[in-house]
CSV table of C-alpha atoms in Angstrom, one decimal:
chain,number,residue,atom,x,y,z
A,171,UNK,CA,0.0,0.0,0.0
A,172,UNK,CA,2.8,2.4,0.9
A,173,UNK,CA,4.5,1.8,-2.5
A,174,UNK,CA,1.2,2.4,-4.3
A,175,UNK,CA,0.7,5.7,-2.4
A,176,UNK,CA,4.2,6.8,-3.2
A,177,UNK,CA,3.6,6.1,-6.9
A,178,UNK,CA,0.3,8.0,-6.9
A,179,UNK,CA,1.9,10.9,-5.2
A,180,UNK,CA,4.7,11.0,-7.9
A,181,UNK,CA,2.1,10.9,-10.7
A,182,UNK,CA,0.2,13.7,-9.0
A,183,UNK,CA,3.3,15.9,-8.9
A,184,UNK,CA,3.9,15.2,-12.6
A,185,UNK,CA,0.3,16.0,-13.5
A,186,UNK,CA,0.4,19.3,-11.6
A,187,UNK,CA,3.5,20.5,-13.4
A,188,UNK,CA,2.6,21.3,-17.0
A,189,UNK,CA,6.3,21.3,-18.0
A,190,UNK,CA,7.0,17.8,-16.8
A,191,UNK,CA,3.9,15.8,-17.7
A,192,UNK,CA,4.8,12.3,-18.9
A,193,UNK,CA,8.3,12.8,-17.5
A,194,UNK,CA,8.7,9.1,-16.8
A,195,UNK,CA,7.7,8.0,-20.2
A,196,UNK,CA,9.1,10.7,-22.5
A,197,UNK,CA,12.4,10.1,-24.3
A,198,UNK,CA,12.7,13.7,-25.7
A,199,UNK,CA,13.7,16.8,-23.8
A,200,UNK,CA,13.8,20.5,-24.8
A,201,UNK,CA,16.3,22.6,-23.0
A,202,UNK,CA,16.3,26.4,-23.0
A,203,UNK,CA,19.8,27.4,-23.8
A,204,UNK,CA,19.3,31.2,-24.1
A,205,UNK,CA,16.6,33.8,-23.8
A,206,UNK,CA,18.3,37.1,-24.8
A,207,UNK,CA,18.1,39.2,-28.0
A,208,UNK,CA,20.9,38.9,-30.6
A,209,UNK,CA,23.5,41.2,-29.1
A,210,UNK,CA,23.3,39.8,-25.6
A,211,UNK,CA,23.1,41.4,-22.1
A,212,UNK,CA,25.0,43.5,-21.2
A,213,UNK,CA,24.7,45.1,-24.6
A,214,UNK,CA,27.7,46.6,-26.4
A,215,UNK,CA,27.9,50.3,-25.8
A,216,UNK,CA,25.1,50.3,-23.3
A,217,UNK,CA,25.5,52.9,-20.5
A,218,UNK,CA,22.1,52.3,-18.9
A,219,UNK,CA,21.7,50.8,-15.4
A,220,UNK,CA,20.4,47.6,-17.0
A,221,UNK,CA,24.0,46.9,-18.3
A,222,UNK,CA,26.4,48.8,-16.1
A,223,UNK,CA,26.6,46.3,-13.3
A,224,UNK,CA,26.6,43.3,-15.7
A,225,UNK,CA,29.9,44.5,-17.3
A,226,UNK,CA,31.5,44.2,-13.9
A,227,UNK,CA,29.6,41.1,-12.7
A,228,UNK,CA,28.3,39.1,-15.7
A,229,UNK,CA,25.2,37.0,-15.3
A,230,UNK,CA,26.2,33.8,-17.0
A,231,UNK,CA,22.5,32.8,-17.4
A,232,UNK,CA,22.1,35.6,-19.9
A,233,UNK,CA,22.7,33.9,-23.2
A,234,UNK,CA,21.4,34.6,-26.7
A,235,UNK,CA,18.1,32.8,-27.6
A,236,UNK,CA,18.4,29.1,-28.4
A,237,UNK,CA,16.7,25.8,-27.7
A,238,UNK,CA,18.4,22.5,-27.4
A,239,UNK,CA,16.6,19.2,-28.3
A,240,UNK,CA,17.6,15.8,-26.9
A,241,UNK,CA,16.4,12.4,-28.1
A,242,UNK,CA,17.6,10.3,-25.3
A,243,UNK,CA,16.6,7.0,-27.0
A,244,UNK,CA,18.7,7.7,-30.1
A,245,UNK,CA,21.4,9.7,-28.3
A,246,UNK,CA,20.8,12.6,-30.7
A,247,UNK,CA,21.0,16.3,-29.9
A,248,UNK,CA,19.8,19.3,-32.0
A,249,UNK,CA,20.4,23.0,-31.7
A,250,UNK,CA,17.8,25.6,-32.6
A,251,UNK,CA,19.8,28.8,-33.5
A,252,UNK,CA,23.6,29.1,-33.8
A,253,UNK,CA,24.3,32.0,-31.5
A,254,UNK,CA,27.4,33.9,-30.5
A,255,UNK,CA,27.1,31.9,-27.2
A,256,UNK,CA,27.2,28.6,-29.0
A,257,UNK,CA,30.3,27.1,-27.4
A,258,UNK,CA,28.8,27.3,-23.9
A,259,UNK,CA,25.4,26.2,-25.2
A,260,UNK,CA,26.7,23.1,-26.9
A,261,UNK,CA,28.6,22.1,-23.8
A,262,UNK,CA,25.5,22.5,-21.7
A,263,UNK,CA,23.5,20.5,-24.2
A,264,UNK,CA,26.1,17.7,-24.2
A,265,UNK,CA,26.1,17.5,-20.4
A,266,UNK,CA,22.3,17.3,-20.2
A,267,UNK,CA,22.3,14.6,-23.0
A,268,UNK,CA,25.1,12.7,-21.3
A,269,UNK,CA,26.6,11.8,-24.6
A,270,UNK,CA,30.2,11.8,-25.8
A,271,UNK,CA,29.9,13.9,-29.0
A,272,UNK,CA,30.8,17.6,-28.8
A,273,UNK,CA,28.8,18.4,-31.9
A,274,UNK,CA,25.0,18.2,-32.3
A,275,UNK,CA,23.2,15.9,-34.7
A,276,UNK,CA,21.9,19.0,-36.5
A,277,UNK,CA,21.4,22.8,-36.2
A,278,UNK,CA,18.2,24.6,-37.3
A,279,UNK,CA,18.5,28.3,-38.3
A,280,UNK,CA,15.6,30.7,-38.3
A,281,UNK,CA,17.1,33.6,-40.2
A,282,UNK,CA,20.2,35.7,-41.1
A,283,UNK,CA,20.4,38.1,-38.1
A,284,UNK,CA,23.5,38.0,-36.0
A,285,UNK,CA,22.2,36.2,-33.0
A,286,UNK,CA,20.7,33.4,-35.0
A,287,UNK,CA,23.4,32.1,-37.3
A,288,UNK,CA,26.9,33.6,-36.6
A,289,UNK,CA,27.7,30.9,-34.1
A,290,UNK,CA,28.4,28.7,-37.1
A,291,UNK,CA,31.8,30.3,-37.1
A,292,UNK,CA,32.8,28.1,-34.2
A,293,UNK,CA,32.5,25.0,-36.4
A,294,UNK,CA,35.2,26.2,-38.8
A,295,UNK,CA,39.0,25.6,-39.1
A,296,UNK,CA,39.9,28.4,-36.6
A,297,UNK,CA,37.8,26.7,-33.9
A,298,UNK,CA,36.3,23.2,-33.7
A,299,UNK,CA,37.1,22.1,-37.3
A,300,UNK,CA,33.9,20.1,-37.2
A,301,UNK,CA,33.0,17.4,-39.8
A,302,UNK,CA,29.8,17.7,-41.8
A,303,UNK,CA,27.5,18.9,-39.0
A,304,UNK,CA,24.0,19.1,-40.6
A,305,UNK,CA,22.7,22.7,-40.8
A,306,UNK,CA,19.0,23.0,-41.7
A,307,UNK,CA,18.0,26.2,-43.5
A,308,UNK,CA,15.3,27.6,-45.7
A,309,UNK,CA,16.2,28.4,-49.4
A,310,UNK,CA,17.3,32.0,-49.1
A,311,UNK,CA,19.1,31.3,-45.9
A,312,UNK,CA,20.8,28.3,-47.5
A,313,UNK,CA,21.8,30.4,-50.5
A,314,UNK,CA,23.1,33.1,-48.2
A,315,UNK,CA,25.5,30.7,-46.5
A,316,UNK,CA,26.5,29.1,-49.8
A,317,UNK,CA,27.4,32.4,-51.5
A,318,UNK,CA,28.9,34.5,-48.7
A,319,UNK,CA,32.2,34.2,-46.9
A,320,UNK,CA,33.3,33.2,-44.4
A,321,UNK,CA,30.2,30.9,-44.2
A,322,UNK,CA,30.8,29.3,-47.6
A,323,UNK,CA,34.2,28.1,-46.4
A,324,UNK,CA,32.4,25.9,-43.8
A,325,UNK,CA,30.9,24.1,-46.8
A,326,UNK,CA,34.1,23.9,-48.8
A,327,UNK,CA,36.0,22.5,-45.9
A,328,UNK,CA,33.1,20.1,-45.1
A,329,UNK,CA,32.7,21.6,-41.6
A,330,UNK,CA,28.9,21.7,-42.2
A,331,UNK,CA,26.5,20.0,-44.5
A,332,UNK,CA,23.5,22.2,-45.6
A,333,UNK,CA,20.1,20.6,-45.5
A,334,UNK,CA,17.3,22.4,-47.3
A,335,UNK,CA,14.0,23.2,-45.6
A,336,UNK,CA,10.6,24.2,-47.1
A,337,UNK,CA,7.7,26.0,-45.6
A,338,UNK,CA,5.4,23.6,-43.7
A,339,UNK,CA,7.2,20.5,-44.8
A,340,UNK,CA,7.9,18.0,-42.1
A,341,UNK,CA,11.4,16.9,-41.2
A,342,UNK,CA,11.5,13.5,-39.5
A,343,UNK,CA,14.6,13.6,-37.4
A,344,UNK,CA,14.1,10.3,-35.5
A,345,UNK,CA,11.2,8.0,-34.7
A,346,UNK,CA,10.5,10.4,-31.8
A,347,UNK,CA,11.0,13.8,-33.2
A,348,UNK,CA,9.5,15.8,-36.1
A,349,UNK,CA,10.2,19.4,-36.9
A,350,UNK,CA,8.1,21.7,-39.1
A,351,UNK,CA,9.4,25.1,-40.3
A,352,UNK,CA,6.9,27.8,-41.2
A,353,UNK,CA,7.4,31.3,-42.6
A,354,UNK,CA,6.8,34.4,-40.5
A,355,UNK,CA,7.1,38.1,-41.4
A,356,UNK,CA,10.2,39.8,-40.2
A,357,UNK,CA,13.0,42.2,-41.3
A,358,UNK,CA,14.3,39.9,-44.0
A,359,UNK,CA,17.3,41.7,-45.5
A,360,UNK,CA,19.3,38.6,-46.3
A,361,UNK,CA,17.0,35.6,-45.8
A,362,UNK,CA,13.5,34.6,-45.0
A,363,UNK,CA,12.5,34.0,-41.4
A,364,UNK,CA,10.9,30.9,-39.9
A,365,UNK,CA,9.5,29.6,-36.7
A,366,UNK,CA,9.5,26.0,-35.8
A,367,UNK,CA,7.1,23.5,-34.5
A,368,UNK,CA,8.9,20.7,-32.6
A,369,UNK,CA,6.8,17.5,-32.1
A,370,UNK,CA,7.8,14.9,-29.7
A,371,UNK,CA,6.2,11.5,-28.7
A,372,UNK,CA,3.7,13.2,-26.3
A,373,UNK,CA,3.9,17.0,-26.7
A,374,UNK,CA,4.8,19.8,-29.1
A,375,UNK,CA,6.4,23.2,-28.9
A,376,UNK,CA,6.0,26.3,-31.0
A,377,UNK,CA,9.2,28.4,-31.3
A,378,UNK,CA,8.9,31.9,-32.7
A,379,UNK,CA,11.8,34.0,-31.4
A,380,UNK,CA,11.5,36.7,-34.1
A,381,UNK,CA,8.4,38.0,-35.8
A,382,UNK,CA,6.8,41.3,-36.7
A,383,UNK,CA,3.5,42.4,-35.1
A,384,UNK,CA,1.1,39.5,-34.8
A,385,UNK,CA,-1.3,41.4,-37.1
A,386,UNK,CA,1.3,41.3,-39.9
A,387,UNK,CA,1.1,37.5,-40.0
A,388,UNK,CA,-1.5,35.9,-42.2
A,389,UNK,CA,-1.8,33.1,-39.6
A,390,UNK,CA,-3.8,33.5,-36.4
A,391,UNK,CA,-1.3,33.0,-33.5
A,392,UNK,CA,-4.1,32.1,-31.2
A,393,UNK,CA,-5.0,29.1,-33.4
A,394,UNK,CA,-1.4,28.1,-33.4
A,395,UNK,CA,-1.1,28.2,-29.7
A,396,UNK,CA,-4.2,26.0,-29.3
A,397,UNK,CA,-2.5,23.4,-31.6
A,398,UNK,CA,0.5,22.9,-29.4
A,399,UNK,CA,1.4,22.2,-25.7
A,400,UNK,CA,4.0,25.0,-25.3
A,401,UNK,CA,4.6,28.3,-27.2
A,402,UNK,CA,7.9,30.2,-26.9
A,403,UNK,CA,7.1,33.6,-28.4
A,404,UNK,CA,8.9,36.7,-29.4
A,405,UNK,CA,8.9,39.2,-26.4
A,406,UNK,CA,11.9,41.4,-27.4
A,407,UNK,CA,10.4,44.5,-25.8
A,408,UNK,CA,7.9,45.0,-23.0
A,409,UNK,CA,6.6,48.3,-24.4
A,410,UNK,CA,7.7,51.3,-26.4
A,411,UNK,CA,9.1,53.1,-23.4
A,412,UNK,CA,12.4,51.1,-23.8
A,413,UNK,CA,13.0,52.6,-27.2
A,414,UNK,CA,13.3,56.3,-26.4
A,415,UNK,CA,16.3,56.6,-28.8
A,416,UNK,CA,15.1,54.4,-31.6
A,417,UNK,CA,12.4,54.6,-34.3
A,418,UNK,CA,9.8,52.0,-33.2
A,419,UNK,CA,8.8,51.5,-36.9
A,420,UNK,CA,12.3,50.0,-37.5
A,421,UNK,CA,11.8,47.4,-34.8
A,422,UNK,CA,8.4,46.0,-35.3
A,423,UNK,CA,8.4,43.1,-32.8
A,424,UNK,CA,5.2,42.5,-30.8
A,425,UNK,CA,5.5,44.3,-27.5
A,426,UNK,CA,4.7,42.1,-24.5
A,427,UNK,CA,1.9,44.5,-23.5
A,428,UNK,CA,0.4,43.9,-27.0
A,429,UNK,CA,0.6,40.2,-26.6
A,430,UNK,CA,-1.0,40.3,-23.1
A,431,UNK,CA,-3.9,42.2,-24.6
A,432,UNK,CA,-4.2,39.9,-27.6
A,433,UNK,CA,-4.1,36.8,-25.3
A,434,UNK,CA,-6.1,38.1,-22.4
A,435,UNK,CA,-9.3,36.1,-23.3
A,436,UNK,CA,-7.5,32.8,-23.6
A,437,UNK,CA,-8.4,30.2,-21.0
A,438,UNK,CA,-6.1,29.6,-18.1
A,439,UNK,CA,-4.8,26.4,-19.7
A,440,UNK,CA,-4.0,28.2,-23.0
A,441,UNK,CA,-2.2,31.0,-21.2
A,442,UNK,CA,-0.2,28.5,-19.3
A,443,UNK,CA,1.3,27.3,-22.6
A,444,UNK,CA,2.9,30.7,-23.4
A,445,UNK,CA,6.5,31.4,-22.5
A,446,UNK,CA,7.9,34.7,-23.6
A,447,UNK,CA,11.5,34.7,-24.9
A,448,UNK,CA,14.1,36.8,-26.9
A,449,UNK,CA,14.4,39.7,-24.5
A,450,UNK,CA,16.3,42.9,-25.4
A,451,UNK,CA,18.8,44.0,-22.7
A,452,UNK,CA,16.4,46.8,-21.8
A,453,UNK,CA,13.4,44.5,-21.2
A,454,UNK,CA,12.3,44.9,-17.5
A,455,UNK,CA,11.1,41.3,-17.3
A,456,UNK,CA,14.8,40.3,-17.1
A,457,UNK,CA,14.5,41.7,-13.5
A,458,UNK,CA,12.6,39.1,-11.5
A,459,UNK,CA,11.6,41.8,-9.0
A,460,UNK,CA,10.1,44.2,-11.6
A,461,UNK,CA,6.5,45.3,-11.8
A,462,UNK,CA,6.4,44.2,-15.4
A,463,UNK,CA,7.5,40.6,-14.4
A,464,UNK,CA,4.7,40.5,-11.8
A,465,UNK,CA,2.2,41.7,-14.4
A,466,UNK,CA,3.1,38.9,-16.9
A,467,UNK,CA,3.1,36.2,-14.2
A,468,UNK,CA,0.0,37.3,-12.5
A,469,UNK,CA,-1.9,37.1,-15.8
A,470,UNK,CA,-1.1,33.5,-16.1
A,471,UNK,CA,1.8,33.6,-18.6
A,472,UNK,CA,5.5,32.5,-18.2
A,473,UNK,CA,8.9,34.1,-18.8
A,474,UNK,CA,11.3,31.7,-20.3
A,475,UNK,CA,14.3,30.8,-18.1
A,476,UNK,CA,17.8,29.7,-19.0
A,477,UNK,CA,18.2,26.0,-18.2
A,478,UNK,CA,14.5,25.4,-18.2
A,479,UNK,CA,13.7,21.8,-19.3
A,480,UNK,CA,10.5,20.5,-20.9
A,481,UNK,CA,9.7,16.8,-21.7
A,482,UNK,CA,8.1,16.1,-25.0
């Protein structure tokens, strides 16, 4: 009877935690390897209080936005985004996966902005000298890498092997994991931009680190949230007050306050799926004690955390 009660108690704990449901059965883990906007925190040239102390005492949890994916059964790891923080992120992914390989089984790129692909440089001859690491990219992104140095050298030296993606076409990575890229509107100077749906044996994740205002997308984000178990969504800025020295029209990300308004009528269960991510160094939700953090959490949403783990 005591053993039965212990088992029931464990199952109750799992059921009460939306991030670890089916933890005993799942063979796939998603690991949050970074939550910060492309240029990091502290931000180069920043003289504001949000950065000044961090230059003297860095917060090593502040890494550029990335997700890691582990298929424990097949001992495969995948990286979503190749960031400037990739060396530390790959080491963390390896440690969590408890595998020998220093390189992932594949890297998925969303677009050609500095925080999302420039980590590929660490695979080259001046660094790791990797061998044929699969890099998944959409047609324009693939062409950008193929036709511009130093990235083209990674192909010529067989450090990476480019794998083409297409909008809404499934990529079956293993028997446990499927990835679906989908186009989203963004500031596409050099490539298109995609989000990813990551589907595991039991649950699925929506990953959209960069997008223009939700109204600019021809897809209803609320419908997309309903179709998954977790949604990691662009939250670069809390509101326009952060941008007192920039033209807001040049940075058309959805503000957190706009997302809160758009999602306010969602059920408690639907709100619980949403994890805001990709925070600019000025974003007050980076401060756990801020009024803005309390606002987000009190309305039933989540703020993505470095090292957060989710079972799929």
